[in-house]
Short mmCIF file of C-alpha atoms and ligand atoms in Angstrom, two decimals:
data_model
loop_
_atom_site.label_atom_id
_atom_site.label_comp_id
_atom_site.label_asym_id
_atom_site.label_seq_id
_atom_site.Cartn_x
_atom_site.Cartn_y
_atom_site.Cartn_z
CA UNK A 1381 101.42 84.55 138.02
CA UNK A 1382 99.87 83.29 134.86
CA UNK A 1383 100.42 86.64 133.16
CA UNK A 1384 104.02 86.76 134.32
CA UNK A 1385 104.73 83.34 132.97
CA UNK A 1386 103.13 84.20 129.66
CA UNK A 1387 105.25 87.33 129.37
CA UNK A 1388 108.48 85.59 130.22
CA UNK A 1389 107.93 82.53 128.07
CA UNK A 1390 108.97 83.99 124.71
CA UNK A 1391 112.13 85.50 126.18
CA UNK A 1392 113.16 82.25 127.85
CA UNK A 1393 112.55 80.31 124.68
CA UNK A 1394 115.29 82.25 122.89
CA UNK A 1395 118.69 80.62 123.23
CA UNK A 1396 120.82 83.56 124.27
CA UNK A 1397 124.23 82.35 123.29
CA UNK A 1398 126.82 85.03 122.91
CA UNK A 1399 127.27 84.25 119.25
CA UNK A 1400 123.62 85.01 118.38
CA UNK A 1401 124.38 88.63 117.59
CA UNK A 1402 121.34 88.90 115.34
CA UNK A 1403 118.92 87.62 117.96
CA UNK A 1404 120.46 89.79 120.65
CA UNK A 1405 120.24 92.75 118.31
CA UNK A 1406 116.53 92.03 117.82
CA UNK A 1407 116.00 91.93 121.58
CA UNK A 1408 118.09 94.89 122.68
CA UNK A 1409 118.40 97.29 119.77
CA UNK A 1410 115.84 96.75 117.02
CA UNK A 1411 112.94 98.44 118.84
CA UNK A 1412 114.75 101.74 118.30
CA UNK A 1413 117.16 101.12 115.45
CA UNK A 1414 114.86 98.91 113.37
CA UNK A 1415 115.21 95.28 112.31
CA UNK A 1416 116.70 96.55 109.05
CA UNK A 1417 119.04 98.96 110.89
CA UNK A 1418 117.47 101.97 109.20
CA UNK A 1419 116.03 103.43 112.41
CA UNK A 1420 112.66 102.33 113.79
CA UNK A 1421 109.33 104.01 113.03
CA UNK A 1422 110.30 105.40 109.66
CA UNK A 1423 113.61 106.84 110.76
CA UNK A 1424 112.56 108.68 113.92
CA UNK A 1425 115.56 106.94 115.50
CA UNK A 1426 119.03 107.12 114.00
CA UNK A 1427 120.11 104.35 111.62
CA UNK A 1428 122.91 101.90 112.30
CA UNK A 1429 122.90 100.80 108.65
CA UNK A 1430 125.45 102.94 106.83
CA UNK A 1431 126.27 104.86 110.03
CA UNK A 1432 129.90 105.93 110.48
CA UNK A 1433 129.30 105.82 114.22
CA UNK A 1434 129.03 102.04 114.11
CA UNK A 1435 132.07 101.45 111.93
CA UNK A 1436 135.76 102.34 112.26
CA UNK A 1437 137.05 102.61 115.84
CA UNK A 1438 135.01 100.02 117.77
CA UNK A 1439 135.46 101.87 121.08
CA UNK A 1440 132.89 104.42 119.93
CA UNK A 1441 129.89 102.06 119.58
CA UNK A 1442 131.03 99.98 122.58
CA UNK A 1443 131.04 103.06 124.82
CA UNK A 1444 127.65 104.16 123.47
CA UNK A 1445 126.12 100.78 124.29
CA UNK A 1446 127.77 100.72 127.73
CA UNK A 1447 126.82 104.22 128.84
CA UNK A 1448 124.18 105.56 126.41
CA UNK A 1449 124.16 108.71 124.30
CA UNK A 1450 122.15 111.92 124.57
CA UNK A 1451 121.81 115.43 123.21
CA UNK A 1452 122.14 116.49 119.60
CA UNK A 1453 123.89 114.02 117.31
CA UNK A 1454 124.31 113.99 113.56
CA UNK A 1455 124.12 110.63 111.84
CA UNK A 1456 124.54 110.36 108.08
CA UNK A 1457 123.78 114.06 107.59
CA UNK A 1458 120.64 114.05 109.76
CA UNK A 1459 120.28 115.58 113.20
CA UNK A 1460 118.70 113.81 116.17
CA UNK A 1461 118.25 115.02 119.69
CA UNK A 1462 117.11 112.01 121.64
CA UNK A 1463 118.29 109.75 124.39
CA UNK A 1464 119.73 106.27 124.13
CA UNK A 1465 119.60 104.46 127.49
CA UNK A 1466 122.79 102.81 128.76
CA UNK A 1467 122.86 99.01 128.44
CA UNK A 1468 126.16 98.26 130.18
CA UNK A 1469 124.56 96.82 133.29
CA UNK A 1470 122.15 94.60 131.33
CA UNK A 1471 124.48 93.24 128.69
CA UNK A 1472 127.63 91.26 129.48
CA UNK A 1473 130.81 91.80 127.46
CA UNK A 1474 130.33 88.82 125.14
CA UNK A 1475 126.79 89.87 124.23
CA UNK A 1476 127.81 93.46 123.46
CA UNK A 1477 130.62 92.05 121.32
CA UNK A 1478 128.17 89.78 119.46
CA UNK A 1479 125.63 92.57 118.87
CA UNK A 1480 128.21 95.03 117.59
CA UNK A 1481 129.90 92.39 115.44
CA UNK A 1482 126.49 91.77 113.91
CA UNK A 1483 125.78 95.50 113.41
CA UNK A 1484 129.22 96.09 111.89
CA UNK A 1485 128.78 93.33 109.31
CA UNK A 1486 125.05 93.61 108.45
CA UNK A 1487 122.92 95.76 106.12
CA UNK A 1488 125.93 96.58 103.96
CA UNK A 1489 128.09 97.70 106.92
CA UNK A 1490 131.70 96.62 106.66
CA UNK A 1491 133.92 96.76 109.73
CA UNK A 1492 135.91 94.36 111.87
CA UNK A 1493 134.11 92.23 114.43
CA UNK A 1494 134.39 93.17 118.10
CA UNK A 1495 135.77 90.75 120.69
CA UNK A 1496 134.52 90.24 124.25
CA UNK A 1497 138.06 91.05 125.47
CA UNK A 1498 137.90 94.44 123.78
CA UNK A 1499 134.52 95.20 125.38
CA UNK A 1500 135.86 94.10 128.77
CA UNK A 1501 138.90 96.38 128.44
CA UNK A 1502 136.73 99.30 127.31
CA UNK A 1503 134.33 98.71 130.19
CA UNK A 1504 137.21 98.73 132.69
CA UNK A 1505 138.78 101.83 131.15
CA UNK A 1506 135.49 103.75 131.46
CA UNK A 1507 134.40 102.35 134.84
CA UNK A 1508 134.27 105.89 136.26
CA UNK A 1509 131.94 107.10 133.55
CA UNK A 1510 128.61 108.31 134.93
CA UNK A 1511 125.74 109.17 132.61
CA UNK A 1512 125.41 108.99 128.86
CA UNK A 1513 127.91 110.48 126.39
CA UNK A 1514 127.32 113.59 124.34
CA UNK A 1515 128.36 113.80 120.70
CA UNK A 1516 131.21 116.20 121.54
CA UNK A 1517 132.63 113.99 124.27
CA UNK A 1518 132.62 110.76 122.33
CA UNK A 1519 133.74 112.19 118.98
CA UNK A 1520 136.65 113.99 120.63
CA UNK A 1521 137.88 110.57 121.80
CA UNK A 1522 136.87 108.65 118.69
CA UNK A 1523 136.40 110.95 115.70
CA UNK A 1524 134.30 109.87 112.74
CA UNK A 1525 136.06 109.36 109.43
CA UNK A 1526 135.94 112.46 107.22
CA UNK A 1527 132.44 112.86 105.84
CA UNK A 1528 131.86 111.77 102.27
CA UNK A 1529 130.99 114.64 99.92
CA UNK A 1530 127.22 114.69 99.37
CA UNK A 1531 127.64 114.91 95.58
CA UNK A 1532 130.46 112.92 93.94
CA UNK A 1533 132.48 114.17 90.94
CA UNK A 1534 130.96 117.62 91.27
CA UNK A 1535 132.01 120.30 88.81
CA UNK A 1536 130.79 123.89 88.68
CA UNK A 1537 130.64 126.30 85.76
CA UNK A 1538 130.30 130.06 86.04
CA UNK A 1539 128.53 132.19 83.41
CA UNK A 1540 128.33 135.93 83.07
CA UNK A 1541 125.11 137.55 81.85
CA UNK A 1542 122.01 139.55 82.68
CA UNK A 1543 118.90 137.43 83.19
CA UNK A 1544 115.65 137.76 85.07
CA UNK A 1545 114.73 134.15 84.40
CA UNK A 1546 116.80 130.97 84.19
CA UNK A 1547 118.52 131.05 80.80
CA UNK A 1548 119.18 128.09 78.51
CA UNK A 1549 122.71 127.43 79.72
CA UNK A 1550 123.35 124.90 76.93
CA UNK A 1551 123.60 127.81 74.45
CA UNK A 1552 126.05 129.74 76.63
CA UNK A 1553 129.77 129.48 77.16
CA UNK A 1554 131.12 129.13 80.68
CA UNK A 1555 133.83 131.56 81.72
CA UNK A 1556 135.19 129.16 84.32
CA UNK A 1557 134.93 125.45 85.16
CA UNK A 1558 136.07 123.99 88.48
CA UNK A 1559 136.04 120.74 90.41
CA UNK A 1560 134.25 121.01 93.74
CA UNK A 1561 135.89 118.45 95.96
CA UNK A 1562 133.69 119.10 98.97
CA UNK A 1563 130.72 117.99 96.84
CA UNK A 1564 128.50 120.89 97.88
CA UNK A 1565 126.54 123.42 95.86
CA UNK A 1566 128.10 126.79 96.70
CA UNK A 1567 128.36 130.20 95.06
CA UNK A 1568 131.24 131.33 97.29
CA UNK A 1569 133.81 130.89 94.56
CA UNK A 1570 131.71 132.38 91.73
CA UNK A 1571 133.86 135.50 91.59
CA UNK A 1572 130.76 137.69 91.05
CA UNK A 1573 127.94 138.97 93.21
CA UNK A 1574 125.59 140.29 90.51
CA UNK A 1575 124.63 139.32 86.96
CA UNK A 1576 125.98 135.78 86.82
CA UNK A 1577 124.83 132.21 86.51
CA UNK A 1578 126.17 128.84 87.66
CA UNK A 1579 125.63 125.24 86.69
CA UNK A 1580 126.76 122.25 88.77
CA UNK A 1581 126.91 118.64 87.60
CA UNK A 1582 127.78 115.51 89.54
CA UNK A 1583 126.64 112.13 90.80
CA UNK A 1584 124.18 111.74 93.63
CA UNK A 1585 123.82 108.29 95.16
CA UNK A 1586 120.39 107.21 96.36
CA UNK A 1587 120.95 104.87 99.32
CA UNK A 1588 117.65 103.03 98.71
CA UNK A 1589 115.15 102.60 95.89
CA UNK A 1590 112.48 105.04 97.07
CA UNK A 1591 110.67 108.31 96.41
CA UNK A 1592 112.96 111.26 97.16
CA UNK A 1593 112.00 114.87 97.82
CA UNK A 1594 114.14 117.81 96.72
CA UNK A 1595 113.73 121.29 98.11
CA UNK A 1596 115.35 124.27 96.45
CA UNK A 1597 115.40 127.96 97.28
CA UNK A 1598 117.38 130.73 95.63
CA UNK A 1599 118.02 134.42 95.25
CA UNK A 1600 117.25 134.72 92.42
CA UNK A 1601 116.34 131.58 90.41
CA UNK A 1602 117.40 127.91 90.42
CA UNK A 1603 116.32 124.45 89.35
CA UNK A 1604 117.42 120.93 90.18
CA UNK A 1605 117.47 118.34 87.41
CA UNK A 1606 117.86 114.64 88.19
CA UNK A 1607 118.63 112.23 85.33
CA UNK A 1608 117.50 114.92 82.88
CA UNK A 1609 114.18 115.65 84.62
CA UNK A 1610 113.46 118.96 86.38
CA UNK A 1611 112.34 118.05 89.89
CA UNK A 1612 112.00 121.48 91.53
CA UNK A 1613 112.41 125.01 90.29
CA UNK A 1614 112.29 128.57 91.66
CA UNK A 1615 112.21 130.95 88.73
CA UNK A 1616 112.17 134.71 88.25
CA UNK A 1617 113.78 137.17 90.64
CA UNK A 1618 113.20 137.46 94.37
CA UNK A 1619 114.66 136.73 97.80
CA UNK A 1620 115.40 133.46 99.59
CA UNK A 1621 113.60 132.27 102.72
CA UNK A 1622 110.58 134.29 101.70
CA UNK A 1623 108.27 131.45 100.73
CA UNK A 1624 109.55 131.06 97.14
CA UNK A 1625 111.25 127.75 97.91
CA UNK A 1626 109.87 124.78 95.98
CA UNK A 1627 109.67 121.05 96.60
CA UNK A 1628 109.42 118.22 94.10
CA UNK A 1629 109.63 114.45 94.22
CA UNK A 1630 111.15 111.75 92.05
CA UNK A 1631 111.37 107.98 92.33
CA UNK A 1632 114.98 106.79 92.26
CA UNK A 1633 116.53 103.34 92.12
CA UNK A 1634 119.31 102.72 94.64
CA UNK A 1635 122.62 103.85 93.15
CA UNK A 1636 124.17 106.89 91.48
CA UNK A 1637 122.12 109.43 89.49
CA UNK A 1638 123.09 112.47 87.44
CA UNK A 1639 122.33 115.70 89.24
CA UNK A 1640 122.43 119.07 87.52
CA UNK A 1641 121.66 122.34 89.29
CA UNK A 1642 121.21 125.63 87.43
CA UNK A 1643 121.25 129.02 89.07
CA UNK A 1644 121.24 132.71 88.18
CA UNK A 1645 121.64 135.95 90.12
CA UNK A 1646 120.29 139.27 88.92
CA UNK A 1647 121.10 142.13 91.35
CA UNK A 1648 121.29 142.46 95.10
CA UNK A 1649 121.57 139.54 97.53
CA UNK A 1650 122.47 136.12 96.20
CA UNK A 1651 122.21 132.56 97.48
CA UNK A 1652 121.13 129.01 96.75
CA UNK A 1653 120.05 126.23 99.09
CA UNK A 1654 119.28 122.68 98.08
CA UNK A 1655 118.35 119.68 100.23
CA UNK A 1656 116.90 116.25 99.69
CA UNK A 1657 115.47 113.38 101.67
CA UNK A 1658 113.88 109.99 101.35
CA UNK A 1659 110.16 110.88 101.25
CA UNK A 1660 109.30 108.39 103.99
CA UNK A 1661 112.16 109.35 106.32
CA UNK A 1662 112.21 112.68 108.15
CA UNK A 1663 115.36 114.80 108.01
CA UNK A 1664 116.51 116.95 105.11
CA UNK A 1665 120.10 116.42 104.00
CA UNK A 1666 121.76 119.49 102.70
CA UNK A 1667 123.43 119.40 99.28
CA UNK A 1668 124.55 123.02 99.53
CA UNK A 1669 126.67 125.00 101.96
CA UNK A 1670 123.51 126.93 102.91
CA UNK A 1671 120.63 125.04 104.48
CA UNK A 1672 117.08 125.27 103.24
CA UNK A 1673 114.59 126.93 105.53
CA UNK A 1674 110.88 126.35 105.67
CA UNK A 1675 110.75 122.68 104.78
CA UNK A 1676 108.61 121.30 107.57
CA UNK A 1677 109.75 117.84 108.52
CA UNK A 1678 107.34 115.27 109.83
CA UNK A 1679 107.80 114.48 113.53
CA UNK A 1680 105.96 111.19 113.91
CA UNK A 1681 104.72 110.55 117.42
CA UNK A 1682 105.09 106.91 118.29
CA UNK A 1683 104.34 104.76 121.34
CA UNK A 1684 107.65 103.85 122.98
CA UNK A 1685 108.58 100.85 125.07
CA UNK A 1686 105.07 99.43 124.81
CA UNK A 1687 103.51 102.55 126.29
CA UNK A 1688 100.77 104.62 124.64
CA UNK A 1689 101.58 108.22 123.70
CA UNK A 1690 99.32 111.26 124.22
CA UNK A 1691 98.79 114.21 121.85
CA UNK A 1692 96.95 117.23 123.19
CA UNK A 1693 96.45 119.66 120.39
CA UNK A 1694 94.03 120.53 117.61
CA UNK A 1695 93.12 117.30 115.87
CA UNK A 1696 91.16 117.47 112.65
CA UNK A 1697 87.78 115.74 112.89
CA UNK A 1698 87.18 116.42 116.56
CA UNK A 1699 86.65 119.48 118.76
CA UNK A 1700 89.32 121.91 120.04
CA UNK A 1701 89.72 120.05 123.31
CA UNK A 1702 90.77 116.84 121.64
CA UNK A 1703 92.99 114.28 123.37
CA UNK A 1704 94.74 111.87 121.04
CA UNK A 1705 96.11 108.53 122.23
CA UNK A 1706 98.43 106.42 120.07
CA UNK A 1707 98.56 102.84 121.35
CA UNK A 1708 101.16 100.20 120.57
CA UNK A 1709 99.82 97.89 117.86
CA UNK A 1710 98.96 100.66 115.39
CA UNK A 1711 95.63 101.68 116.89
CA UNK A 1712 94.73 105.22 117.84
CA UNK A 1713 91.85 107.28 119.17
CA UNK A 1714 90.89 110.87 119.84
CA UNK A 1715 88.57 111.84 122.68
CA UNK A 1716 86.65 115.12 122.74
CA UNK A 1717 86.55 116.75 126.16
CA UNK A 1718 83.88 119.10 124.76
CA UNK A 1719 81.51 116.38 123.56
CA UNK A 1720 82.56 113.98 126.37
CA UNK A 1721 83.03 111.19 123.88
CA UNK A 1722 85.63 109.38 121.83
CA UNK A 1723 85.09 110.73 118.32
CA UNK A 1724 87.79 109.30 116.07
CA UNK A 1725 89.56 105.97 115.89
CA UNK A 1726 92.13 104.97 113.28
CA UNK A 1727 94.89 102.48 112.45
CA UNK A 1728 98.48 102.91 111.35
CA UNK A 1729 100.55 105.96 112.28
CA UNK A 1730 99.33 108.14 115.10
CA UNK A 1731 100.08 111.85 114.62
CA UNK A 1732 102.68 114.04 112.94
CA UNK A 1733 103.59 116.57 115.61
CA UNK A 1734 105.61 118.87 113.37
CA UNK A 1735 102.81 121.40 112.75
CA UNK A 1736 102.34 122.15 116.41
CA UNK A 1737 105.95 121.78 117.46
CA UNK A 1738 107.27 124.33 115.02
CA UNK A 1739 106.77 128.05 115.54
CA UNK A 1740 104.19 128.34 112.79
CA UNK A 1741 101.99 125.68 114.37
CA UNK A 1742 98.49 126.85 113.55
CA UNK A 1743 95.36 124.95 112.73
CA UNK A 1744 94.23 121.35 112.97
CA UNK A 1745 96.44 118.36 112.34
CA UNK A 1746 94.80 115.35 110.70
CA UNK A 1747 95.50 111.84 112.01
CA UNK A 1748 98.60 110.42 110.32
CA UNK A 1749 97.22 106.90 109.83
CA UNK A 1750 94.53 105.15 107.84
CA UNK A 1751 90.98 103.87 108.10
CA UNK A 1752 89.84 106.79 110.22
CA UNK A 1753 86.36 106.17 111.60
CA UNK A 1754 84.27 108.99 113.01
CA UNK A 1755 82.25 107.48 115.85
CA UNK A 1756 80.14 110.52 116.71
CA UNK A 1757 80.26 114.28 116.51
CA UNK A 1758 77.85 115.67 119.06
CA UNK A 1759 77.57 115.80 122.82
CA UNK A 1760 77.25 112.27 124.14
CA UNK A 1761 75.91 112.99 127.63
CA UNK A 1762 73.31 115.24 129.28
CA UNK A 1763 73.83 118.98 129.80
CA UNK A 1764 74.83 118.63 133.44
CA UNK A 1765 77.72 116.28 132.57
CA UNK A 1766 81.24 117.63 133.30
CA UNK A 1767 84.62 116.40 132.04
CA UNK A 1768 86.79 115.49 135.05
CA UNK A 1769 90.01 114.66 133.24
CA UNK A 1770 91.79 111.45 132.39
CA UNK A 1771 94.25 109.09 134.02
CA UNK A 1772 96.87 106.90 132.39
CA UNK A 1773 97.74 103.46 133.72
CA UNK A 1774 101.31 102.08 133.65
CA UNK A 1775 100.96 101.17 129.99
CA UNK A 1776 99.67 104.65 129.14
CA UNK A 1777 96.11 103.44 128.59
CA UNK A 1778 93.66 106.23 129.39
CA UNK A 1779 90.53 106.30 131.54
CA UNK A 1780 88.38 109.35 130.78
CA UNK A 1781 86.20 110.50 133.62
CA UNK A 1782 82.92 112.42 133.39
CA UNK A 1783 80.67 113.45 136.25
CA UNK A 1784 76.92 113.37 135.66
CA UNK A 1785 75.12 114.59 138.77
CA UNK A 1786 76.14 112.23 141.57
CA UNK A 1787 77.46 109.59 139.16
CA UNK A 1788 80.84 109.10 137.54
CA UNK A 1789 81.32 107.58 134.13
CA UNK A 1790 84.73 105.92 133.62
CA UNK A 1791 85.66 105.16 130.03
CA UNK A 1792 88.84 103.06 129.67
CA UNK A 1793 90.59 102.31 126.35
CA UNK A 1794 93.15 99.65 125.50
CA UNK A 1795 94.60 98.10 122.37
CA UNK A 1796 92.97 94.69 121.85
CA UNK A 1797 94.50 93.28 118.70
CA UNK A 1798 95.88 90.09 120.25
CA UNK A 1799 95.18 88.21 117.05
CA UNK A 1800 97.21 90.67 115.01
CA UNK A 1801 94.32 92.52 113.43
CA UNK A 1802 94.01 96.06 114.75
CA UNK A 1803 91.37 96.48 117.46
CA UNK A 1804 90.52 98.67 120.44
CA UNK A 1805 88.68 97.61 123.58
CA UNK A 1806 86.71 100.00 125.69
CA UNK A 1807 85.26 99.44 129.16
CA UNK A 1808 82.54 101.78 130.31
CA UNK A 1809 81.71 101.77 134.01
CA UNK A 1810 79.29 103.87 136.02
CA UNK A 1811 79.85 104.52 139.74
CA UNK A 1812 77.80 106.32 142.35
CA UNK A 1813 74.18 106.77 143.25
CA UNK A 1814 71.67 106.55 140.44
CA UNK A 1815 70.14 104.42 137.73
CA UNK A 1816 71.49 103.12 134.40
CA UNK A 1817 72.93 105.52 131.85
CA UNK A 1818 72.70 105.45 128.08
CA UNK A 1819 75.97 106.40 126.45
CA UNK A 1820 76.20 107.44 122.81
CA UNK A 1821 78.71 105.18 121.03
CA UNK A 1822 77.93 105.76 117.36
CA UNK A 1823 76.14 108.29 115.30
CA UNK A 1824 75.42 107.55 111.71
CA UNK A 1825 72.26 106.89 109.84
CA UNK A 1826 72.04 103.36 108.50
CA UNK A 1827 74.52 101.55 110.72
CA UNK A 1828 74.12 97.85 109.96
CA UNK A 1829 73.03 96.18 113.15
CA UNK A 1830 73.39 92.63 114.43
CA UNK A 1831 72.30 91.22 117.83
CA UNK A 1832 75.19 92.56 119.91
CA UNK A 1833 77.03 94.64 117.37
CA UNK A 1834 77.07 96.70 114.21
CA UNK A 1835 79.33 98.00 111.49
CA UNK A 1836 80.44 101.59 111.17
CA UNK A 1837 82.62 102.46 108.20
CA UNK A 1838 85.75 100.36 108.38
CA UNK A 1839 85.06 98.91 111.85
CA UNK A 1840 82.95 96.19 113.41
CA UNK A 1841 81.63 97.26 116.78
CA UNK A 1842 80.71 94.64 119.38
CA UNK A 1843 79.19 95.42 122.75
CA UNK A 1844 78.86 93.17 125.78
CA UNK A 1845 76.75 94.19 128.72
CA UNK A 1846 73.18 95.23 128.94
CA UNK A 1847 72.92 95.79 125.24
CA UNK A 1848 72.56 98.42 122.62
CA UNK A 1849 69.73 100.85 122.14
CA UNK A 1850 69.35 102.59 118.83
CA UNK A 1851 67.14 105.46 117.81
CA UNK A 1852 67.34 108.32 115.28
CA UNK A 1853 70.48 106.94 113.64
CA UNK A 1854 72.31 106.92 116.98
CA UNK A 1855 73.48 103.89 118.93
CA UNK A 1856 73.71 103.92 122.71
CA UNK A 1857 75.05 101.35 125.14
CA UNK A 1858 73.22 100.89 128.39
CA UNK A 1859 75.37 100.79 131.56
CA UNK A 1860 74.12 100.33 135.12
CA UNK A 1861 76.16 101.15 138.24
CA UNK A 1862 78.47 98.25 139.08
CA UNK A 1863 77.91 96.50 135.73
CA UNK A 1864 80.50 97.72 133.23
CA UNK A 1865 79.95 97.26 129.52
CA UNK A 1866 82.71 96.43 127.06
CA UNK A 1867 82.77 97.63 123.50
CA UNK A 1868 85.29 96.32 120.95
CA UNK A 1869 86.16 98.05 117.70
CA UNK A 1870 87.93 95.88 115.15
CA UNK A 1871 88.97 96.93 111.68
CA UNK A 1872 87.67 94.80 108.85
C1 HEC B 2365 115.34 102.96 123.59
C2 HEC B 2365 115.84 103.15 122.26
C3 HEC B 2365 117.22 102.62 121.92
C4 HEC B 2365 117.73 101.35 122.10
C5 HEC B 2365 117.02 100.17 122.73
C6 HEC B 2365 119.05 101.38 121.54
N1 HEC B 2365 119.35 102.61 121.05
FE1 HEC B 2365 121.07 103.17 120.13
N2 HEC B 2365 120.39 105.06 120.00
C7 HEC B 2365 119.13 105.48 120.39
C8 HEC B 2365 119.03 106.89 120.21
C9 HEC B 2365 117.80 107.72 120.52
C10 HEC B 2365 120.27 107.32 119.72
C11 HEC B 2365 120.66 108.78 119.42
C12 HEC B 2365 120.87 109.50 120.74
C13 HEC B 2365 120.83 111.02 120.63
O1 HEC B 2365 120.03 111.55 119.87
O2 HEC B 2365 121.61 111.66 121.35
C14 HEC B 2365 121.09 106.13 119.58
C15 HEC B 2365 122.37 106.13 119.05
C16 HEC B 2365 123.11 104.99 118.81
C17 HEC B 2365 124.39 104.96 118.14
C18 HEC B 2365 125.13 106.14 117.54
C19 HEC B 2365 124.37 106.77 116.39
C20 HEC B 2365 124.07 105.86 115.21
O3 HEC B 2365 122.91 105.83 114.77
O4 HEC B 2365 124.96 105.14 114.72
C21 HEC B 2365 124.80 103.66 118.11
C22 HEC B 2365 126.07 103.12 117.51
C23 HEC B 2365 123.77 102.88 118.78
N3 HEC B 2365 122.76 103.72 119.19
C24 HEC B 2365 123.82 101.51 118.95
C25 HEC B 2365 122.85 100.77 119.63
C26 HEC B 2365 122.94 99.36 119.87
C27 HEC B 2365 124.04 98.46 119.37
C28 HEC B 2365 121.85 99.03 120.62
C29 HEC B 2365 121.49 97.67 121.21
C30 HEC B 2365 122.46 97.14 122.14
C31 HEC B 2365 121.07 100.22 120.81
N4 HEC B 2365 121.72 101.27 120.22
C32 HEC B 2365 119.88 100.26 121.51
C33 HEC B 2365 118.13 104.71 120.90
C34 HEC B 2365 118.26 103.39 121.26
#
C-alpha cells in the first residue's frame, strides 16, 4: 500500500485541467516524443517539432492520438517503423484538444488550436475504427502538405570535358545553367552520360545549431562544400556503392548555409548520392534523388516504459556469451555466461544495435555509454558451476542463476539511483544444501578498500552481508544459504 501511494502521489499532485496542454503533453507524450518535441532518446522516436503530421489538417493528429499509428512512416525526411499506442480510451476529448493545441503552437510549430468539439466529432466519426492507422490509410484521408525541397534556391550547371579527377570548375565555362525546383541533386537532366561535370549551388537550412554529417558517393568523383569548406569528397574514377563513399562532419549554426556540390563523370556508369544528418540524431536525409548506401545509422537501444532492455550479442569487453541489460536511469551492465559473472557496468547510453541488426553485423559492439568499469574478467565460480539462465521480473530486472553442485546462486540486478546519481544494486542469494560461497566481485590489483566497501575505477562498491574477503588483487563477497548479500555500485 505504501508503495502504491508513493507511486500515485506525484500524479495526483498535478492539476489536470484541460487547459494544461503542456503538462498533459509531459505526462502522455513526452516519454516518446521528447520534452522538446524532437523525439525522445536522441531521435529514436519521431519528432513533433517541425513535423508536418502535427500541423495542417487537425484530423490527422487527432486520429493518431485516438487510435495509434504503426508500420513505416516518414517524418521530416526520416523513416521510422515503430508503434504508437492508441490513447483514445485514456484521454478525454478536452485533454486531447489541449495536448494537440500545445503541440501545434510549441517548439516553432504554427497551426490552429484544436477544440474539444472537433475531437469529439472526430472520435464519433471514427468510432468503428479498430487498431492503429498505417501511414497509407491516414495520409490518404489527410495528405501532408507538399514536401519542402531539401535545398532551397538550387541551381545546376553542366560542363563538358574529360577528367579523371575533379577539375577546378571556377576556371571552366558552363554549357547550361538551370533552376532545380525540386531542390534535389540529380544528374537526370545533364544531357550527357559520359565526359561531363556538374556543379550545384543552393541554400541548406540547418534546423538546429549542431554537428552535421554529410555522406557522399559518386561514379565517378564528387565533393560537397558547405560555406566554402569541403566537408566530404570522393575523388578519382570508380563505381558507387563499392565502399568509396565518404563521410565528413561540420558544425553549423541553425539557419541557412551555402551548399555547393561538384561532380564529374568519366566513362561508363554515372551517379551521385548525397545525404546529411544531425550527428546526434539517427536517420540520413537524402539531398539527392539517389539514396546513399552503406552509411550505418546508429540504432540506440533504450529502456521503454520504465522497463529494462536486453541485448544478447557480442559485447566488447566481455566474453562471447555476453548478456547486456540497459536499465532505466542510465545504468547498464553486461553479464558473462562463460565466466558466470557480471563483467562490465557503465552509465549513459546502453548499446547501439546497428552493427548486429544490419546484414554486415560482425564483431564486437562496445557499450554506447560512459564510465565503463570492468569488474572482473575471469571465471568467478568453481569448475563444476553451470549457468542456468536468467529471468526477468516485471520491470525487466534480471536474476542470473548458476548451479554449483547442489546449490543455486541467484544474482539479481536493479537500478538504484534513487538520489539521482547513477547506481546499481545487486542481491546475491545462495539456496540449497551446503556451506557459504565466496563470489568474485572485483578483480584489480590495488583496489582501495574501506571497512565494507572499496573503489574500482569510476565506481564506489559497497557490500552488506557477511563481508568482503580479498586476496591476490581479487575481492570476494561471502554469502551463506538463506543470508543474501547486497552490493551497490555507485558512480563517483
Ligand atoms: C509509447 C510511445 C509514444 C507515446 C506515449 C506517444 N507517441 Fe506519438 N508516436 C510514437 C511512435 C513510435 C510514432 C511513429 C509510429 C510508427 O513508426 O508507425 C508516433 C507518431 C506520432 C505522430 C505522427 C508522426 C510525427 O512524428 O508527427 C503524431 C502526430 C504523434 N505521434 C503524436 C503524439 C501525441 C500528441 C502523443 C501524446 C498524446 C503521443 N504521440 C504519444 C510513439 C508514441
